[in-house]
Amino acid sequence: EFIRSFYYNKLELTRFSSSVGKFVGFTEYGVRNAEYWNNDASLLSAMRAQKEVYCLNNVPVYYRAALTKS
């Protein structure tokens, strides 16, 4: 799962989760940003593609490392 969170003063404003597939806001300002970002189809497709770039590419590496330590 790919998660990208946006914080200000240790308060989470907005989060993108690949399992949800869109931005979710946690404050009033974060909700407004999430609505704006969710209306941008190119941004959503770019964030969904980040799962393949970061997560799926590194799964065999971390999986192999976890198996050798057990």
Short mmCIF file of N, CA and C in Angstrom, two decimals:
data_model
loop_
_atom_site.label_atom_id
_atom_site.label_comp_id
_atom_site.label_asym_id
_atom_site.label_seq_id
_atom_site.Cartn_x
_atom_site.Cartn_y
_atom_site.Cartn_z
N GLU A 1 0.85 -1.18 0.00
CA GLU A 1 0.00 0.00 0.00
C GLU A 1 0.89 1.23 0.00
N PHE A 2 0.55 2.18 -0.82
CA PHE A 2 1.28 3.45 -0.90
C PHE A 2 0.45 4.51 -0.18
N ILE A 3 1.09 5.20 0.77
CA ILE A 3 0.42 6.27 1.53
C ILE A 3 1.29 7.51 1.47
N ARG A 4 0.68 8.63 1.12
CA ARG A 4 1.37 9.92 1.16
C ARG A 4 0.54 10.86 2.00
N SER A 5 1.15 11.33 3.09
CA SER A 5 0.44 12.21 4.03
C SER A 5 1.03 13.60 3.99
N PHE A 6 0.19 14.58 4.25
CA PHE A 6 0.60 15.97 4.31
C PHE A 6 0.31 16.48 5.73
N TYR A 7 1.35 16.97 6.40
CA TYR A 7 1.27 17.43 7.78
C TYR A 7 1.62 18.91 7.89
N TYR A 8 1.08 19.54 8.91
CA TYR A 8 1.47 20.88 9.30
C TYR A 8 1.34 20.96 10.82
N ASN A 9 2.41 21.36 11.49
CA ASN A 9 2.45 21.43 12.96
C ASN A 9 2.02 20.11 13.61
N LYS A 10 2.56 19.01 13.10
CA LYS A 10 2.30 17.67 13.62
C LYS A 10 0.84 17.24 13.49
N LEU A 11 0.08 17.92 12.67
CA LEU A 11 -1.33 17.60 12.44
C LEU A 11 -1.49 17.14 11.01
N GLU A 12 -2.04 15.94 10.84
CA GLU A 12 -2.23 15.41 9.49
C GLU A 12 -3.42 16.12 8.84
N LEU A 13 -3.14 16.76 7.72
CA LEU A 13 -4.18 17.50 7.00
C LEU A 13 -4.87 16.63 5.97
N THR A 14 -4.06 15.97 5.13
CA THR A 14 -4.58 15.21 4.00
C THR A 14 -3.74 13.97 3.81
N ARG A 15 -4.36 12.90 3.30
CA ARG A 15 -3.65 11.66 3.04
C ARG A 15 -4.16 11.05 1.74
N PHE A 16 -3.20 10.53 0.93
CA PHE A 16 -3.55 9.72 -0.22
C PHE A 16 -3.19 8.29 0.13
N SER A 17 -4.15 7.39 -0.04
CA SER A 17 -3.92 5.97 0.20
C SER A 17 -4.25 5.21 -1.07
N SER A 18 -3.35 4.32 -1.47
CA SER A 18 -3.59 3.57 -2.71
C SER A 18 -4.74 2.59 -2.56
N SER A 19 -5.04 2.16 -1.35
CA SER A 19 -6.18 1.25 -1.16
C SER A 19 -7.50 1.99 -1.34
N VAL A 20 -7.56 3.26 -0.96
CA VAL A 20 -8.77 4.06 -1.16
C VAL A 20 -8.80 4.61 -2.59
N GLY A 21 -7.63 5.03 -3.09
CA GLY A 21 -7.53 5.52 -4.46
C GLY A 21 -7.83 6.99 -4.63
N LYS A 22 -7.90 7.71 -3.52
CA LYS A 22 -8.15 9.15 -3.59
C LYS A 22 -7.62 9.81 -2.33
N PHE A 23 -7.65 11.14 -2.32
CA PHE A 23 -7.20 11.91 -1.17
C PHE A 23 -8.33 12.00 -0.16
N VAL A 24 -7.96 11.97 1.11
CA VAL A 24 -8.92 12.10 2.21
C VAL A 24 -8.42 13.21 3.12
N GLY A 25 -9.29 14.14 3.47
CA GLY A 25 -8.93 15.24 4.34
C GLY A 25 -9.36 14.98 5.77
N PHE A 26 -8.56 15.47 6.72
CA PHE A 26 -8.84 15.26 8.14
C PHE A 26 -9.15 16.55 8.88
N THR A 27 -8.88 17.68 8.26
CA THR A 27 -9.23 18.98 8.84
C THR A 27 -10.05 19.73 7.79
N GLU A 28 -10.58 20.87 8.17
CA GLU A 28 -11.37 21.66 7.22
C GLU A 28 -10.53 22.05 6.00
N TYR A 29 -9.32 22.50 6.28
CA TYR A 29 -8.40 22.87 5.18
C TYR A 29 -8.02 21.64 4.37
N GLY A 30 -7.78 20.51 5.03
CA GLY A 30 -7.43 19.28 4.34
C GLY A 30 -8.55 18.74 3.48
N VAL A 31 -9.78 18.88 3.92
CA VAL A 31 -10.93 18.43 3.14
C VAL A 31 -11.05 19.25 1.86
N ARG A 32 -10.83 20.57 1.97
CA ARG A 32 -10.89 21.42 0.77
C ARG A 32 -9.79 21.04 -0.22
N ASN A 33 -8.58 20.79 0.29
CA ASN A 33 -7.49 20.37 -0.60
C ASN A 33 -7.78 19.02 -1.22
N ALA A 34 -8.31 18.09 -0.45
CA ALA A 34 -8.62 16.76 -0.96
C ALA A 34 -9.66 16.83 -2.07
N GLU A 35 -10.69 17.64 -1.89
CA GLU A 35 -11.70 17.80 -2.94
C GLU A 35 -11.09 18.38 -4.21
N TYR A 36 -10.23 19.37 -4.06
CA TYR A 36 -9.58 19.98 -5.22
C TYR A 36 -8.69 18.97 -5.94
N TRP A 37 -7.87 18.23 -5.16
CA TRP A 37 -6.95 17.26 -5.77
C TRP A 37 -7.70 16.07 -6.36
N ASN A 38 -8.81 15.66 -5.77
CA ASN A 38 -9.58 14.53 -6.30
C ASN A 38 -10.26 14.88 -7.63
N ASN A 39 -10.47 16.16 -7.90
CA ASN A 39 -11.06 16.57 -9.17
C ASN A 39 -10.05 16.63 -10.31
N ASP A 40 -8.77 16.48 -9.99
CA ASP A 40 -7.70 16.50 -11.00
C ASP A 40 -7.36 15.06 -11.38
N ALA A 41 -7.85 14.62 -12.53
CA ALA A 41 -7.68 13.22 -12.95
C ALA A 41 -6.22 12.86 -13.18
N SER A 42 -5.43 13.79 -13.69
CA SER A 42 -4.03 13.49 -13.95
C SER A 42 -3.25 13.31 -12.65
N LEU A 43 -3.57 14.09 -11.63
CA LEU A 43 -2.91 13.94 -10.33
C LEU A 43 -3.27 12.61 -9.69
N LEU A 44 -4.54 12.23 -9.76
CA LEU A 44 -4.96 10.95 -9.19
C LEU A 44 -4.29 9.78 -9.89
N SER A 45 -4.19 9.82 -11.21
CA SER A 45 -3.55 8.72 -11.92
C SER A 45 -2.06 8.67 -11.62
N ALA A 46 -1.43 9.82 -11.44
CA ALA A 46 -0.02 9.85 -11.08
C ALA A 46 0.21 9.27 -9.69
N MET A 47 -0.67 9.60 -8.75
CA MET A 47 -0.52 9.07 -7.39
C MET A 47 -0.79 7.57 -7.36
N ARG A 48 -1.74 7.10 -8.14
CA ARG A 48 -2.01 5.66 -8.20
C ARG A 48 -0.84 4.91 -8.81
N ALA A 49 -0.14 5.53 -9.74
CA ALA A 49 1.02 4.90 -10.37
C ALA A 49 2.21 4.82 -9.42
N GLN A 50 2.23 5.64 -8.38
CA GLN A 50 3.34 5.61 -7.44
C GLN A 50 3.42 4.27 -6.69
N LYS A 51 2.31 3.58 -6.57
CA LYS A 51 2.32 2.26 -5.93
C LYS A 51 3.23 1.31 -6.70
N GLU A 52 3.13 1.34 -8.02
CA GLU A 52 3.97 0.48 -8.84
C GLU A 52 5.43 0.92 -8.79
N VAL A 53 5.66 2.21 -8.72
CA VAL A 53 7.03 2.74 -8.72
C VAL A 53 7.74 2.39 -7.42
N TYR A 54 7.11 2.65 -6.28
CA TYR A 54 7.77 2.47 -5.00
C TYR A 54 7.53 1.11 -4.37
N CYS A 55 6.30 0.66 -4.34
CA CYS A 55 5.95 -0.52 -3.57
C CYS A 55 6.24 -1.83 -4.31
N LEU A 56 5.62 -2.00 -5.45
CA LEU A 56 5.72 -3.28 -6.14
C LEU A 56 7.13 -3.59 -6.61
N ASN A 57 7.92 -2.57 -6.86
CA ASN A 57 9.30 -2.75 -7.30
C ASN A 57 10.19 -3.27 -6.17
N ASN A 58 9.89 -2.91 -4.92
CA ASN A 58 10.74 -3.25 -3.79
C ASN A 58 10.24 -4.42 -2.95
N VAL A 59 9.10 -4.98 -3.27
CA VAL A 59 8.56 -6.09 -2.49
C VAL A 59 9.52 -7.28 -2.45
N PRO A 60 10.09 -7.73 -3.57
CA PRO A 60 10.99 -8.89 -3.50
C PRO A 60 12.22 -8.63 -2.63
N VAL A 61 12.72 -7.40 -2.62
CA VAL A 61 13.90 -7.06 -1.82
C VAL A 61 13.58 -7.17 -0.34
N TYR A 62 12.50 -6.55 0.10
CA TYR A 62 12.15 -6.58 1.52
C TYR A 62 11.67 -7.96 1.95
N TYR A 63 11.00 -8.66 1.08
CA TYR A 63 10.52 -10.00 1.39
C TYR A 63 11.70 -10.94 1.61
N ARG A 64 12.69 -10.87 0.74
CA ARG A 64 13.87 -11.71 0.85
C ARG A 64 14.64 -11.37 2.13
N ALA A 65 14.76 -10.09 2.46
CA ALA A 65 15.47 -9.69 3.66
C ALA A 65 14.74 -10.16 4.91
N ALA A 66 13.42 -10.15 4.89
CA ALA A 66 12.65 -10.60 6.07
C ALA A 66 12.78 -12.11 6.23
N LEU A 67 12.84 -12.86 5.14
CA LEU A 67 12.96 -14.30 5.25
C LEU A 67 14.31 -14.74 5.77
N THR A 68 15.38 -14.02 5.47
CA THR A 68 16.70 -14.42 5.92
C THR A 68 16.90 -14.14 7.40
N LYS A 69 16.13 -13.25 7.99
CA LYS A 69 16.27 -12.93 9.40
C LYS A 69 15.42 -13.78 10.31
N SER A 70 14.51 -14.57 9.75
CA SER A 70 13.64 -15.37 10.61
C SER A 70 14.18 -16.76 10.78
#
